[in-house]
Short mmCIF file of C-alpha atoms in Angstrom, two decimals:
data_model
loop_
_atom_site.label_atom_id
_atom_site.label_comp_id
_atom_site.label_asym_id
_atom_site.label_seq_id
_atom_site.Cartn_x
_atom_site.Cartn_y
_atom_site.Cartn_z
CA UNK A 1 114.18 -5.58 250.10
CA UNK A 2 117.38 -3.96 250.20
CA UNK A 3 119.47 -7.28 250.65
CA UNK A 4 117.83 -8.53 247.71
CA UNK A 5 118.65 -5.70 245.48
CA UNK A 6 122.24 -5.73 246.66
CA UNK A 7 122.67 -9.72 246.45
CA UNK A 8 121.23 -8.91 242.53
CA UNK A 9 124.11 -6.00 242.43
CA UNK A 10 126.94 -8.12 243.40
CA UNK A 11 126.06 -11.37 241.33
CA UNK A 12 125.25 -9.35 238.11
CA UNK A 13 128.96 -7.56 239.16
CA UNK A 14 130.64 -11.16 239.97
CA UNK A 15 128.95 -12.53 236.21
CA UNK A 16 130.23 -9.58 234.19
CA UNK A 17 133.69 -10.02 236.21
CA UNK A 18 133.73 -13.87 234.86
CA UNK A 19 132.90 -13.13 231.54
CA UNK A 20 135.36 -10.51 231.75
CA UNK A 21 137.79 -13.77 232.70
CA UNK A 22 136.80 -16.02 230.14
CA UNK A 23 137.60 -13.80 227.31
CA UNK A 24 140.96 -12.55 229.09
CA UNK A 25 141.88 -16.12 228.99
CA UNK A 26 140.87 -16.75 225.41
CA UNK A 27 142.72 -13.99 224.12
CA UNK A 28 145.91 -15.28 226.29
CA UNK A 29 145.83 -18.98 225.10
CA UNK A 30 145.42 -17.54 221.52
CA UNK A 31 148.39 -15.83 222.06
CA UNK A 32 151.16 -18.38 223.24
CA UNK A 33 153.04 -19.71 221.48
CA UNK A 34 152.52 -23.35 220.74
CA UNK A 35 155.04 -25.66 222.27
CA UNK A 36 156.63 -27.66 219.31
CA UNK A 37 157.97 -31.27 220.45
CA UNK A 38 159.39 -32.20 216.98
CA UNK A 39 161.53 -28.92 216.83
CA UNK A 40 163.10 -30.80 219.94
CA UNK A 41 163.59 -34.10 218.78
CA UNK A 42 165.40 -32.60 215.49
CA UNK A 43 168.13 -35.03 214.43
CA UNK A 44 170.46 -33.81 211.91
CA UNK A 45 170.52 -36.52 208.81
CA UNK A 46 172.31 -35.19 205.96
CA UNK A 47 176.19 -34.11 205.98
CA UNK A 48 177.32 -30.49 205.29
CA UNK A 49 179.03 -32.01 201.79
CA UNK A 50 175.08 -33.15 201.03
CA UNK A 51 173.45 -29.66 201.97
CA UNK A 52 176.01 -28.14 199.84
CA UNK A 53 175.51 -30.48 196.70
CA UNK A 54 171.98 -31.02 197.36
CA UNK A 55 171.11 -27.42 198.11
CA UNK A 56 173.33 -24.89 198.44
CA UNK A 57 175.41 -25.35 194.93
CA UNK A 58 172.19 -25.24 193.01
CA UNK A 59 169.93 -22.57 194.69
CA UNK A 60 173.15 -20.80 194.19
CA UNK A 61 173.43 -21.44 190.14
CA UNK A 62 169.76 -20.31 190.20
CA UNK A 63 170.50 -17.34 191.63
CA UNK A 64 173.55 -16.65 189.62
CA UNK A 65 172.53 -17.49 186.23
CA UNK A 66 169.18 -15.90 186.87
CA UNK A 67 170.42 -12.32 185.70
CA UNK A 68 173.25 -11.83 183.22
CA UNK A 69 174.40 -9.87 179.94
CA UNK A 70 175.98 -11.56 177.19
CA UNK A 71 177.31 -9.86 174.50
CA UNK A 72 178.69 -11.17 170.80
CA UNK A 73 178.14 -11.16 167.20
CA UNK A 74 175.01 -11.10 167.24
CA UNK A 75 174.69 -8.04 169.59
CA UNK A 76 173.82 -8.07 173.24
CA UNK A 77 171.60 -10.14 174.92
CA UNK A 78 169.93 -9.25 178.57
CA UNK A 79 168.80 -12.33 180.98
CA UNK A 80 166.45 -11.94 183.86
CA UNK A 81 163.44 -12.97 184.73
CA UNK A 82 160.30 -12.14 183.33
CA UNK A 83 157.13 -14.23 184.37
CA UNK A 84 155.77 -14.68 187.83
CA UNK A 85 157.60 -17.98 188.00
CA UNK A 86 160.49 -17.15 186.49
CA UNK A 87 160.71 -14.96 189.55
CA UNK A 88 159.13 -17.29 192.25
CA UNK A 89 161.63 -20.15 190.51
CA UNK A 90 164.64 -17.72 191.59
CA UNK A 91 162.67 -16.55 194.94
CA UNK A 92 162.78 -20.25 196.25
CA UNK A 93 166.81 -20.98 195.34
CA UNK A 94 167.11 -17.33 197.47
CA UNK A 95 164.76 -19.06 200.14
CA UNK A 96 166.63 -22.29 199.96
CA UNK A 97 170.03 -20.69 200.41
CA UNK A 98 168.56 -19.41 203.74
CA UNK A 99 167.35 -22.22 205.02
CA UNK A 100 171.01 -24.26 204.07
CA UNK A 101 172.47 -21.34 206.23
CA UNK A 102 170.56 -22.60 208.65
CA UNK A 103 171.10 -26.14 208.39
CA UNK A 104 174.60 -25.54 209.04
CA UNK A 105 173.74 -24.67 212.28
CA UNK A 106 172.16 -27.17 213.47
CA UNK A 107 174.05 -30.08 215.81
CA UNK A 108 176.83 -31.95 214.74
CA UNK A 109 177.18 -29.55 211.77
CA UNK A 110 179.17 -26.52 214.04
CA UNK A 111 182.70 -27.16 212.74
CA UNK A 112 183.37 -24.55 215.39
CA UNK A 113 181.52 -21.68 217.30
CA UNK A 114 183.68 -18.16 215.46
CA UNK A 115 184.29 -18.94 211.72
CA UNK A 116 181.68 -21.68 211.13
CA UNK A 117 178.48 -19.83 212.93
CA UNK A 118 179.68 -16.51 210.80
CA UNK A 119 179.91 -17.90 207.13
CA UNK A 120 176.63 -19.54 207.78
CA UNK A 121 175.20 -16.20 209.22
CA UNK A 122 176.43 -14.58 206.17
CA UNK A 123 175.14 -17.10 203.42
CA UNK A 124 171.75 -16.64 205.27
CA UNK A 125 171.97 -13.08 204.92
CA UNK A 126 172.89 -12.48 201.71
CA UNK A 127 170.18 -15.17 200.69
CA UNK A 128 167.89 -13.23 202.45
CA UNK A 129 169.39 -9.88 200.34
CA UNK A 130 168.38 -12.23 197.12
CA UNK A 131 164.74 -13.11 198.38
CA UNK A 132 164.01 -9.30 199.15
CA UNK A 133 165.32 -8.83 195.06
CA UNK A 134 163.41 -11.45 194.02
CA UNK A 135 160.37 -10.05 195.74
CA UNK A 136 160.80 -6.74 194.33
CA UNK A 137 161.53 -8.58 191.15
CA UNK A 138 164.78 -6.26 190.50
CA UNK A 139 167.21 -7.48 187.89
CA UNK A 140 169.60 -5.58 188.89
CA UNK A 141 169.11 -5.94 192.99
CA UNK A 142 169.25 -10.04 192.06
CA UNK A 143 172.94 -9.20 190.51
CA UNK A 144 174.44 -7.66 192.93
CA UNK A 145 173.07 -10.03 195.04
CA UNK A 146 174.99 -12.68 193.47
CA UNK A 147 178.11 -11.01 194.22
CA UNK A 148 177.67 -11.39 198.00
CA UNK A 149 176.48 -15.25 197.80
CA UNK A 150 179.40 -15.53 195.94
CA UNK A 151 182.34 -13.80 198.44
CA UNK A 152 180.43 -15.89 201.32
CA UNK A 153 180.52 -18.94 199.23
CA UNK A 154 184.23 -18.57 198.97
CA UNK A 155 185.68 -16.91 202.26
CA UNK A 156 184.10 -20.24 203.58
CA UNK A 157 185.77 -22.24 200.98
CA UNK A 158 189.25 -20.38 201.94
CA UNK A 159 188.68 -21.39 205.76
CA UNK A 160 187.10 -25.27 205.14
CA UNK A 161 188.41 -27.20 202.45
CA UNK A 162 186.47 -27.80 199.64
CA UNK A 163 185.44 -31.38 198.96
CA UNK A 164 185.01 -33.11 195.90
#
């Protein structure tokens, strides 16, 4: 009678160990991360003078025209965003300037490994400084935040030409 209670012991110990298993291994697999195959097989199309036309230049007008004091004859006039979308609107050029940091990363794009990989680092972070604005749906955060798109835009301009 003993053997039998022990055999009972050690299964009903050996069950609660599996389940014990099962969930350990659920929880892992939920966990990793997925392994993307298209992030691999990434093939840059479009040329850095087509990211800048296409999306940098006018996420950046956004941005900059999005906030702004005018003042004349007819007294002064404040511009910034009001409605939800106004602000969203503004929030994606922010979000778009990020990602067109980004693109100029990618591949063939790296003009060179110092000057090229810091501009675009730069542009990403001070779009990133205009999506926090956006988000906190400051006026005056979004116009300062101009200023710093705007010295990135340029010290990369001073380093690689222009083009028309």
């Amino acid at each position: 009678m003993k053997i039998v209670h022990w055999l009972f012991v050690v299964s009903v110990a050996l069950f609660v160990c599996g389940i014990g298993f099962v969930i350990a291994g659920a929880r892992a697999a939920r966990q990793a991360p997925a392994v993307d195959t298209a992030a691999a097989s990434l093939v840059p199309v479009a040329s850095v003078k087509q990211i800048m036309k296409g999306i940098t230049g006018p996420a950046a007008n956004v941005v900059f025209n999005a906030v702004s004091t005018t003042v004349s004859v007819k007294g002064t006039e404040e511009k910034a965003p009001q409605t939800a979308e106004e602000w969203e609107a503004v929030g994606n050029s922010a979000a778009a300037l990020i990602e067109s940091g980004n693109l100029m990363l990618m591949g063939s794009r790296v003009v060179d490994k110092g000057d090229w990989v810091k501009q675009s680092r730069a542009l990403i972070e001070a779009g990133t400084v205009a999506l926090k604005a956006t988000q906190a749906k400051s006026a005056d955060q979004v116009l300062a935040s101009g200023e710093a798109i705007n010295m990135t835009c340029d010290g990369c301009h001073l380093k690689y030409q222009r083009g028309s």
